[in-house]
Amino acid sequence: MFLRPLRSHLRRMDKYEKWTREQLLERIATLESTASSTTTTPNKQKERPFDMSKYSQRHIALKVAYLGWNYMGFAAQTDEETIPTVEGRLFQALQRCKLITTVDECEFTRCGRTDKGVSGLGQVVSLKVRSNGLDKPEITYVDTLNRLLPEDIRILAWAPVDASFNSRFDCKSRTYKYFFTKGDLDLDAMRKGANYFLGQHDFRNFCKLDPSKNITNYERRVVSLDIKHITPSAPGLANTDFYEVELKGTAFLWHQVRCIMSILFLIGQKLEEPEIVQDLLNISKIESRPDYPMASDLPLLLYDCEFENIDWVVGKGASMSRIYQHWRELWSANMIRALLCQTFMQYMQPFSVDEGKKTLTEYLEIEDRQPTVVLGGGREQKSARYKQLLDRQRCDSDEVKKQKYRAKKQKTSNQQ
């Protein structure tokens, strides 16, 4: 009795043995089509398009904090999947919570266009967003956005601003911080070199030139430049004190802070005299920038953007506590990673090297003296023989770069 269904099944299978591959594939396609047409799908209510015209709107400024390590800069690019940016993630959050409909319609401006890897604490943006209106409690912009942003981006505060407010052009000053370990750097020499940057100067030899922007004025004003001690050396690791350069100016050129740090590191290593700053600021003497590498992006922070007559609104105590605890968790995790690396280094110090003639610590102090150029962020560039900046090949001048750019643009236009 139990064998009867099995025999019936085998007879049905026998008829497929003589079928060709094409016949089998056609049969499978027919069965799949039949299955999909008979399967019932639950009715989904179609989402109605959001109509911003039914809501009040207002212009606000947002203070944004972010760790830039995982992003290709602050400003949004064309493809957020392959070129992730801080601004792109902010736009996604704004659209998800229906504070804006499209980027083009929200009148967005930014204060600083930080580059790949650079972090921000006092970054300010302004835009037009949905509002509850004047007769109701306002939307909790800080909490609403922070629930949707990735863990390395947070809104710290918001402020009502006029429709004419522009985050870039209304900013009175910008302050950057750059963190570094002391190592063998001569801090007094660095401070002497830093003083030459103060005031109004032409900084074309301290930036990356972009001929497509057609910049005609490279003069910028440095208000202050201080080198401050932050933390003492780690136990058992000499000269690992941390310092910061705090640099305040009215505005900055592309990569200007990283170029300034690169020169200060050269001065601190006694590879250049502090007066090299004066030489590079003298455009009549040095028309174009000598070829030197920029300092690392990792330690650079846009610390503050200064505005007049802005009353920042922060969240309630519970809201601010959540943000603070969030940064504390990230700090704790990264400090543990640093302590692990520190433990590895300390563990290796007593290792015997060179057939037991010395410890690794002694070898590092005496033998391992190949010339290096400090670039910050733990990066160094080894150099068998250092070449003075004024003896190096020069980059194209601003005018030459613009001529080449115009010629290339003209050639492309002629080919179309």
CSV table of C-alpha atoms in Angstrom, one decimal:
chain,number,residue,atom,x,y,z
A,1,MET,CA,0.0,0.0,0.0
A,2,PHE,CA,2.9,2.3,0.8
A,3,LEU,CA,4.7,1.5,-2.4
A,4,ARG,CA,1.9,2.7,-4.7
A,5,PRO,CA,2.6,6.5,-4.3
A,6,LEU,CA,6.3,5.9,-4.8
A,7,ARG,CA,5.7,3.9,-8.1
A,8,SER,CA,3.5,6.8,-9.3
A,9,HIS,CA,6.2,9.3,-8.6
A,10,LEU,CA,8.9,7.3,-10.4
A,11,ARG,CA,6.7,6.9,-13.4
A,12,ARG,CA,6.3,10.7,-13.6
A,13,MET,CA,10.1,11.1,-13.3
A,14,ASP,CA,10.8,8.6,-16.1
A,15,LYS,CA,9.3,10.8,-18.7
A,16,TYR,CA,11.9,13.6,-18.1
A,17,GLU,CA,14.9,11.2,-18.6
A,18,LYS,CA,14.7,11.5,-22.4
A,19,TRP,CA,14.1,15.3,-22.4
A,20,THR,CA,16.9,17.6,-23.7
A,21,ARG,CA,18.4,20.3,-21.6
A,22,GLU,CA,16.5,23.0,-23.5
A,23,GLN,CA,13.2,21.2,-22.9
A,24,LEU,CA,13.9,20.9,-19.2
A,25,LEU,CA,14.9,24.6,-18.8
A,26,GLU,CA,11.7,25.5,-20.7
A,27,ARG,CA,9.6,23.3,-18.3
A,28,ILE,CA,11.2,24.9,-15.2
A,29,ALA,CA,10.5,28.4,-16.6
A,30,THR,CA,6.9,27.5,-17.2
A,31,LEU,CA,6.5,26.2,-13.6
A,32,GLU,CA,8.1,29.3,-12.1
A,33,SER,CA,5.9,31.5,-14.1
A,34,THR,CA,2.8,29.6,-13.0
A,35,ALA,CA,4.0,29.7,-9.4
A,36,SER,CA,4.6,33.5,-9.4
A,37,SER,CA,1.2,34.2,-10.9
A,38,THR,CA,-0.7,32.2,-8.4
A,39,THR,CA,1.2,33.5,-5.4
A,40,THR,CA,-0.7,36.2,-3.6
A,41,THR,CA,1.2,39.2,-2.2
A,42,PRO,CA,-0.2,41.3,0.7
A,43,ASN,CA,-1.5,44.6,-0.4
A,44,LYS,CA,1.0,47.3,0.4
A,45,GLN,CA,-0.2,50.8,0.9
A,46,LYS,CA,1.5,53.0,-1.6
A,47,GLU,CA,3.5,55.7,0.2
A,48,ARG,CA,2.3,59.1,-0.7
A,49,PRO,CA,4.9,61.6,-1.8
A,50,PHE,CA,5.9,64.1,0.9
A,51,ASP,CA,4.5,67.6,0.2
A,52,MET,CA,6.7,70.2,2.0
A,53,SER,CA,4.4,73.0,0.9
A,54,LYS,CA,1.9,71.9,3.6
A,55,TYR,CA,4.4,72.6,6.4
A,56,SER,CA,6.1,75.6,7.8
A,57,GLN,CA,9.8,76.1,7.0
A,58,ARG,CA,12.6,78.1,8.6
A,59,HIS,CA,16.4,78.7,8.1
A,60,ILE,CA,18.6,77.2,10.7
A,61,ALA,CA,22.3,76.6,11.3
A,62,LEU,CA,23.7,73.2,12.6
A,63,LYS,CA,26.9,72.6,14.4
A,64,VAL,CA,28.3,69.3,13.2
A,65,ALA,CA,31.0,67.1,14.9
A,66,TYR,CA,32.5,64.2,13.0
A,67,LEU,CA,35.5,61.9,12.8
A,68,GLY,CA,36.7,62.2,9.2
A,69,TRP,CA,38.8,59.0,9.0
A,70,ASN,CA,36.2,57.0,7.1
A,71,TYR,CA,35.1,59.7,4.7
A,72,MET,CA,36.5,61.2,1.5
A,73,GLY,CA,36.0,64.7,2.8
A,74,PHE,CA,33.1,66.8,4.2
A,75,ALA,CA,31.5,68.1,0.9
A,76,ALA,CA,29.1,65.7,-0.8
A,77,GLN,CA,30.2,64.1,-4.1
A,78,THR,CA,28.2,62.5,-6.9
A,79,ASP,CA,28.3,58.9,-5.7
A,80,GLU,CA,27.9,58.4,-2.0
A,81,GLU,CA,28.4,54.6,-2.3
A,82,THR,CA,31.9,54.7,-3.7
A,83,ILE,CA,32.8,58.2,-2.4
A,84,PRO,CA,31.3,58.5,1.1
A,85,THR,CA,31.3,62.0,2.6
A,86,VAL,CA,30.1,63.5,5.9
A,87,GLU,CA,27.7,65.9,4.1
A,88,GLY,CA,26.3,63.0,2.1
A,89,ARG,CA,25.4,61.2,5.3
A,90,LEU,CA,23.9,64.3,6.7
A,91,PHE,CA,21.7,64.8,3.6
A,92,GLN,CA,20.5,61.2,3.9
A,93,ALA,CA,19.4,61.8,7.5
A,94,LEU,CA,17.7,65.1,6.6
A,95,GLN,CA,15.7,63.5,3.9
A,96,ARG,CA,14.8,60.4,5.9
A,97,CYS,CA,13.2,62.5,8.6
A,98,LYS,CA,11.6,64.7,6.1
A,99,LEU,CA,13.3,67.9,7.2
A,100,ILE,CA,14.2,68.6,3.6
A,101,THR,CA,12.9,67.1,0.3
A,102,THR,CA,15.9,67.6,-2.0
A,103,VAL,CA,19.4,69.1,-1.5
A,104,ASP,CA,18.9,71.5,-4.3
A,105,GLU,CA,15.8,73.1,-2.7
A,106,CYS,CA,17.2,73.6,0.9
A,107,GLU,CA,19.6,76.5,0.2
A,108,PHE,CA,22.5,74.7,1.8
A,109,THR,CA,25.8,76.4,2.7
A,110,ARG,CA,28.8,75.0,4.6
A,111,CYS,CA,31.5,76.9,6.6
A,112,GLY,CA,34.6,74.7,5.9
A,113,ARG,CA,35.3,72.2,3.1
A,114,THR,CA,37.5,69.8,5.1
A,115,ASP,CA,39.4,67.2,3.1
A,116,LYS,CA,39.6,63.4,3.1
A,117,GLY,CA,40.5,62.1,6.6
A,118,VAL,CA,40.1,65.5,8.4
A,119,SER,CA,37.8,65.7,11.4
A,120,GLY,CA,35.5,68.5,12.6
A,121,LEU,CA,34.1,69.7,15.9
A,122,GLY,CA,32.9,73.2,15.1
A,123,GLN,CA,31.8,72.7,11.5
A,124,VAL,CA,28.7,74.8,10.7
A,125,VAL,CA,26.2,74.4,8.0
A,126,SER,CA,23.0,76.3,7.2
A,127,LEU,CA,19.8,75.3,5.4
A,128,LYS,CA,16.1,75.7,5.1
A,129,VAL,CA,14.2,72.9,6.9
A,130,ARG,CA,10.7,71.8,8.0
A,131,SER,CA,9.4,73.5,11.1
A,132,ASN,CA,6.5,73.2,13.5
A,133,GLY,CA,5.8,76.9,13.2
A,134,LEU,CA,6.0,79.7,15.8
A,135,ASP,CA,2.9,78.6,17.7
A,136,LYS,CA,4.1,75.1,18.6
A,137,PRO,CA,7.2,73.6,20.3
A,138,GLU,CA,9.9,73.3,17.7
A,139,ILE,CA,11.2,70.1,16.3
A,140,THR,CA,14.0,68.6,18.3
A,141,TYR,CA,16.5,68.9,15.4
A,142,VAL,CA,19.5,67.6,17.4
A,143,ASP,CA,17.9,64.4,18.6
A,144,THR,CA,15.9,63.8,15.4
A,145,LEU,CA,19.1,63.9,13.3
A,146,ASN,CA,21.4,62.1,15.7
A,147,ARG,CA,19.1,59.0,15.7
A,148,LEU,CA,19.7,58.7,12.0
A,149,LEU,CA,23.3,59.6,11.6
A,150,PRO,CA,26.2,57.1,11.7
A,151,GLU,CA,28.2,56.8,14.9
A,152,ASP,CA,31.1,59.0,13.8
A,153,ILE,CA,28.8,62.0,13.0
A,154,ARG,CA,26.7,64.0,15.5
A,155,ILE,CA,24.8,67.3,15.6
A,156,LEU,CA,25.8,69.3,18.7
A,157,ALA,CA,23.5,72.3,18.4
A,158,TRP,CA,21.2,74.2,16.1
A,159,ALA,CA,20.4,77.9,15.8
A,160,PRO,CA,17.7,80.0,14.1
A,161,VAL,CA,19.3,82.3,11.4
A,162,ASP,CA,18.1,84.8,8.8
A,163,ALA,CA,17.4,83.7,5.3
A,164,SER,CA,20.4,85.7,4.1
A,165,PHE,CA,22.8,83.8,6.5
A,166,ASN,CA,25.7,82.1,4.7
A,167,SER,CA,27.9,79.7,6.7
A,168,ARG,CA,30.9,80.4,4.5
A,169,PHE,CA,30.8,84.1,4.0
A,170,ASP,CA,29.4,85.1,7.4
A,171,CYS,CA,32.2,83.2,9.3
A,172,LYS,CA,34.5,85.6,11.1
A,173,SER,CA,37.3,83.1,11.8
A,174,ARG,CA,38.2,79.4,11.7
A,175,THR,CA,40.3,77.6,14.2
A,176,TYR,CA,42.2,74.4,13.5
A,177,LYS,CA,44.0,72.0,15.8
A,178,TYR,CA,46.8,69.6,14.8
A,179,PHE,CA,47.9,66.9,17.2
A,180,PHE,CA,51.4,65.4,17.2
A,181,THR,CA,53.9,63.6,19.5
A,182,LYS,CA,57.1,65.4,20.5
A,183,GLY,CA,59.6,62.8,19.5
A,184,ASP,CA,63.0,64.6,18.9
A,185,LEU,CA,61.3,67.8,17.6
A,186,ASP,CA,62.8,71.1,18.8
A,187,LEU,CA,59.7,72.9,20.0
A,188,ASP,CA,61.4,76.3,20.5
A,189,ALA,CA,62.5,76.3,16.9
A,190,MET,CA,59.0,75.4,15.8
A,191,ARG,CA,57.6,78.2,17.9
A,192,LYS,CA,60.0,80.7,16.3
A,193,GLY,CA,59.0,79.5,12.8
A,194,ALA,CA,55.3,79.7,13.8
A,195,ASN,CA,55.6,83.4,14.7
A,196,TYR,CA,56.6,84.2,11.1
A,197,PHE,CA,53.2,83.0,10.0
A,198,LEU,CA,51.3,85.6,12.0
A,199,GLY,CA,49.6,88.4,10.1
A,200,GLN,CA,48.6,88.9,6.5
A,201,HIS,CA,50.7,87.0,4.0
A,202,ASP,CA,50.5,85.5,0.5
A,203,PHE,CA,50.3,81.7,1.2
A,204,ARG,CA,50.5,80.3,-2.3
A,205,ASN,CA,53.7,78.4,-1.3
A,206,PHE,CA,51.7,76.8,1.6
A,207,CYS,CA,48.8,75.3,-0.3
A,208,LYS,CA,47.8,73.2,-3.2
A,209,LEU,CA,47.0,75.3,-6.3
A,210,ASP,CA,43.8,74.5,-8.1
A,211,PRO,CA,43.7,76.3,-11.5
A,212,SER,CA,40.0,75.4,-12.1
A,213,LYS,CA,39.0,77.7,-9.2
A,214,ASN,CA,40.8,80.7,-10.8
A,215,ILE,CA,41.9,82.1,-7.5
A,216,THR,CA,43.5,85.5,-7.9
A,217,ASN,CA,44.2,86.4,-4.2
A,218,TYR,CA,46.3,84.1,-2.1
A,219,GLU,CA,46.6,86.5,0.8
A,220,ARG,CA,45.2,85.1,4.1
A,221,ARG,CA,45.5,86.4,7.7
A,222,VAL,CA,46.7,84.2,10.5
A,223,VAL,CA,45.4,85.6,13.8
A,224,SER,CA,47.2,83.2,16.2
A,225,LEU,CA,49.4,80.1,16.1
A,226,ASP,CA,50.2,78.4,19.4
A,227,ILE,CA,52.0,75.1,20.3
A,228,LYS,CA,50.6,73.7,23.5
A,229,HIS,CA,51.4,70.6,25.6
A,230,ILE,CA,48.5,68.2,26.1
A,231,THR,CA,49.5,64.9,27.7
A,232,PRO,CA,52.8,63.5,29.2
A,233,SER,CA,54.8,60.6,27.8
A,234,ALA,CA,53.4,57.1,28.2
A,235,PRO,CA,55.2,55.0,30.9
A,236,GLY,CA,58.5,53.5,29.5
A,237,LEU,CA,58.2,55.3,26.2
A,238,ALA,CA,60.4,58.4,26.0
A,239,ASN,CA,59.3,61.6,24.1
A,240,THR,CA,55.7,60.4,23.5
A,241,ASP,CA,54.3,63.6,25.0
A,242,PHE,CA,51.4,64.9,22.9
A,243,TYR,CA,51.2,68.5,21.7
A,244,GLU,CA,48.8,70.5,19.6
A,245,VAL,CA,49.2,73.3,17.2
A,246,GLU,CA,46.2,75.7,17.5
A,247,LEU,CA,45.9,77.9,14.4
A,248,LYS,CA,43.3,80.6,14.0
A,249,GLY,CA,42.7,82.6,10.8
A,250,THR,CA,40.1,84.4,8.9
A,251,ALA,CA,40.1,81.9,6.0
A,252,PHE,CA,42.3,79.2,4.7
A,253,LEU,CA,43.5,77.9,1.3
A,254,TRP,CA,43.3,74.3,0.1
A,255,HIS,CA,45.6,72.2,2.3
A,256,GLN,CA,47.1,75.3,3.9
A,257,VAL,CA,47.2,74.0,7.4
A,258,ARG,CA,48.8,70.7,6.4
A,259,CYS,CA,51.5,72.5,4.4
A,260,ILE,CA,52.2,74.8,7.4
A,261,MET,CA,52.6,71.7,9.6
A,262,SER,CA,54.9,70.1,7.1
A,263,ILE,CA,57.3,73.1,7.3
A,264,LEU,CA,57.1,73.3,11.1
A,265,PHE,CA,58.0,69.6,11.3
A,266,LEU,CA,61.1,70.2,9.1
A,267,ILE,CA,62.1,73.1,11.4
A,268,GLY,CA,61.5,71.0,14.5
A,269,GLN,CA,63.8,68.3,13.1
A,270,LYS,CA,66.5,71.0,12.4
A,271,LEU,CA,66.4,70.1,8.7
A,272,GLU,CA,65.4,73.7,8.0
A,273,GLU,CA,66.0,77.0,9.8
A,274,PRO,CA,62.9,78.9,11.2
A,275,GLU,CA,63.6,81.7,8.7
A,276,ILE,CA,62.6,79.3,5.8
A,277,VAL,CA,59.0,80.5,6.6
A,278,GLN,CA,60.0,84.0,5.7
A,279,ASP,CA,61.6,82.9,2.5
A,280,LEU,CA,58.5,80.9,1.4
A,281,LEU,CA,56.2,83.8,2.2
A,282,ASN,CA,58.3,86.1,0.0
A,283,ILE,CA,56.7,85.5,-3.4
A,284,SER,CA,59.1,87.9,-5.1
A,285,LYS,CA,62.0,85.6,-3.9
A,286,ILE,CA,60.3,82.2,-4.3
A,287,GLU,CA,57.6,82.4,-6.9
A,288,SER,CA,56.4,78.8,-6.7
A,289,ARG,CA,56.3,76.1,-4.0
A,290,PRO,CA,59.3,73.8,-3.6
A,291,ASP,CA,58.3,70.1,-3.9
A,292,TYR,CA,57.6,68.9,-0.4
A,293,PRO,CA,55.1,66.4,1.0
A,294,MET,CA,52.1,67.5,3.0
A,295,ALA,CA,51.6,66.6,6.7
A,296,SER,CA,49.2,63.7,7.4
A,297,ASP,CA,45.4,64.4,7.4
A,298,LEU,CA,44.7,62.2,10.4
A,299,PRO,CA,45.6,64.6,13.3
A,300,LEU,CA,43.8,67.7,11.7
A,301,LEU,CA,40.6,69.0,13.3
A,302,LEU,CA,38.4,71.9,12.3
A,303,TYR,CA,38.0,73.0,15.9
A,304,ASP,CA,35.8,76.1,15.8
A,305,CYS,CA,34.0,78.4,13.4
A,306,GLU,CA,33.3,81.9,14.8
A,307,PHE,CA,30.1,83.8,14.0
A,308,GLU,CA,28.4,86.9,15.4
A,309,ASN,CA,24.9,87.0,16.9
A,310,ILE,CA,24.2,83.3,16.8
A,311,ASP,CA,22.3,81.8,19.8
A,312,TRP,CA,23.0,78.1,19.7
A,313,VAL,CA,20.3,75.8,21.0
A,314,VAL,CA,21.4,72.6,22.6
A,315,GLY,CA,19.3,69.7,23.7
A,316,LYS,CA,18.1,69.0,27.2
A,317,GLY,CA,20.4,67.4,29.8
A,318,ALA,CA,19.4,63.9,28.8
A,319,SER,CA,20.1,64.7,25.1
A,320,MET,CA,23.5,66.2,25.7
A,321,SER,CA,24.4,63.3,28.0
A,322,ARG,CA,23.6,60.8,25.3
A,323,ILE,CA,26.0,62.6,22.9
A,324,TYR,CA,28.7,62.9,25.5
A,325,GLN,CA,28.4,59.3,26.5
A,326,HIS,CA,28.5,58.3,22.8
A,327,TRP,CA,31.9,60.1,22.3
A,328,ARG,CA,33.1,58.6,25.6
A,329,GLU,CA,32.4,55.1,24.3
A,330,LEU,CA,34.3,55.8,21.1
A,331,TRP,CA,37.2,57.4,23.1
A,332,SER,CA,37.4,54.4,25.5
A,333,ALA,CA,37.5,51.9,22.6
A,334,ASN,CA,40.2,53.9,20.8
A,335,MET,CA,42.2,54.4,24.0
A,336,ILE,CA,42.2,50.6,24.5
A,337,ARG,CA,43.5,50.1,21.0
A,338,ALA,CA,46.3,52.6,21.7
A,339,LEU,CA,47.1,50.8,25.0
A,340,LEU,CA,47.3,47.5,23.2
A,341,CYS,CA,49.9,49.0,20.7
A,342,GLN,CA,51.7,50.6,23.7
A,343,THR,CA,51.9,47.2,25.4
A,344,PHE,CA,53.3,45.6,22.3
A,345,MET,CA,56.1,48.2,22.1
A,346,GLN,CA,56.9,47.9,25.8
A,347,TYR,CA,57.0,44.1,25.5
A,348,MET,CA,59.6,44.3,22.7
A,349,GLN,CA,62.0,46.8,24.3
A,350,PRO,CA,64.1,44.3,26.2
A,351,PHE,CA,64.5,41.9,23.2
A,352,SER,CA,68.2,41.1,22.5
A,353,VAL,CA,69.3,41.9,19.0
A,354,ASP,CA,72.6,41.7,17.0
A,355,GLU,CA,73.6,38.4,18.7
A,356,GLY,CA,72.8,39.7,22.2
A,357,LYS,CA,75.1,42.7,22.0
A,358,LYS,CA,72.3,45.1,22.8
A,359,THR,CA,68.6,45.4,23.6
A,360,LEU,CA,66.1,46.6,21.0
A,361,THR,CA,65.8,49.9,23.0
A,362,GLU,CA,69.6,50.5,22.8
A,363,TYR,CA,69.6,49.7,19.1
A,364,LEU,CA,66.8,52.2,18.4
A,365,GLU,CA,68.6,54.9,20.3
A,366,ILE,CA,72.1,54.3,18.7
A,367,GLU,CA,71.9,52.4,15.5
A,368,ASP,CA,68.5,53.1,13.9
A,369,ARG,CA,69.4,56.7,12.8
A,370,GLN,CA,68.4,56.7,9.1
A,371,PRO,CA,67.3,60.2,8.3
A,372,THR,CA,63.5,60.6,8.3
A,373,VAL,CA,61.1,63.4,7.6
A,374,VAL,CA,58.2,63.6,10.1
A,375,LEU,CA,54.8,63.9,8.4
A,376,GLY,CA,52.5,63.6,11.5
A,377,GLY,CA,49.9,61.0,12.4
A,378,GLY,CA,52.7,58.4,13.0
A,379,ARG,CA,53.9,58.7,9.4
A,380,GLU,CA,57.6,59.3,8.5
A,381,GLN,CA,59.3,59.5,5.1
A,382,LYS,CA,62.8,57.9,5.1
A,383,SER,CA,65.4,59.8,3.2
A,384,ALA,CA,69.0,58.7,2.7
A,385,ARG,CA,70.0,62.3,2.3
A,386,TYR,CA,67.9,65.4,3.0
A,387,LYS,CA,67.8,68.1,0.3
A,388,GLN,CA,67.2,71.7,1.4
A,389,LEU,CA,63.8,73.2,0.3
A,390,LEU,CA,65.4,76.0,-1.6
A,391,ASP,CA,67.5,73.5,-3.6
A,392,ARG,CA,64.5,71.4,-4.7
A,393,GLN,CA,62.6,71.4,-7.9
A,394,ARG,CA,59.8,73.9,-7.9
A,395,CYS,CA,56.2,73.1,-8.7
A,396,ASP,CA,54.5,75.1,-11.5
A,397,SER,CA,53.7,78.6,-10.5
A,398,ASP,CA,50.0,79.8,-10.3
A,399,GLU,CA,50.2,81.4,-13.7
A,400,VAL,CA,51.7,78.4,-15.4
A,401,LYS,CA,49.1,76.1,-13.9
A,402,LYS,CA,46.3,78.3,-15.1
A,403,GLN,CA,47.8,78.5,-18.6
A,404,LYS,CA,48.1,74.7,-18.8
A,405,TYR,CA,44.5,74.4,-17.5
A,406,ARG,CA,43.1,76.8,-20.1
A,407,ALA,CA,45.1,75.1,-22.9
A,408,LYS,CA,43.8,71.6,-21.8
A,409,LYS,CA,40.2,73.0,-21.5
A,410,GLN,CA,40.5,74.5,-25.0
A,411,LYS,CA,41.8,71.3,-26.5
A,412,THR,CA,39.0,69.3,-25.0
A,413,SER,CA,36.5,71.8,-26.3
A,414,ASN,CA,37.9,71.6,-29.8
A,415,GLN,CA,37.7,67.8,-29.8
A,416,GLN,CA,34.0,67.9,-29.1
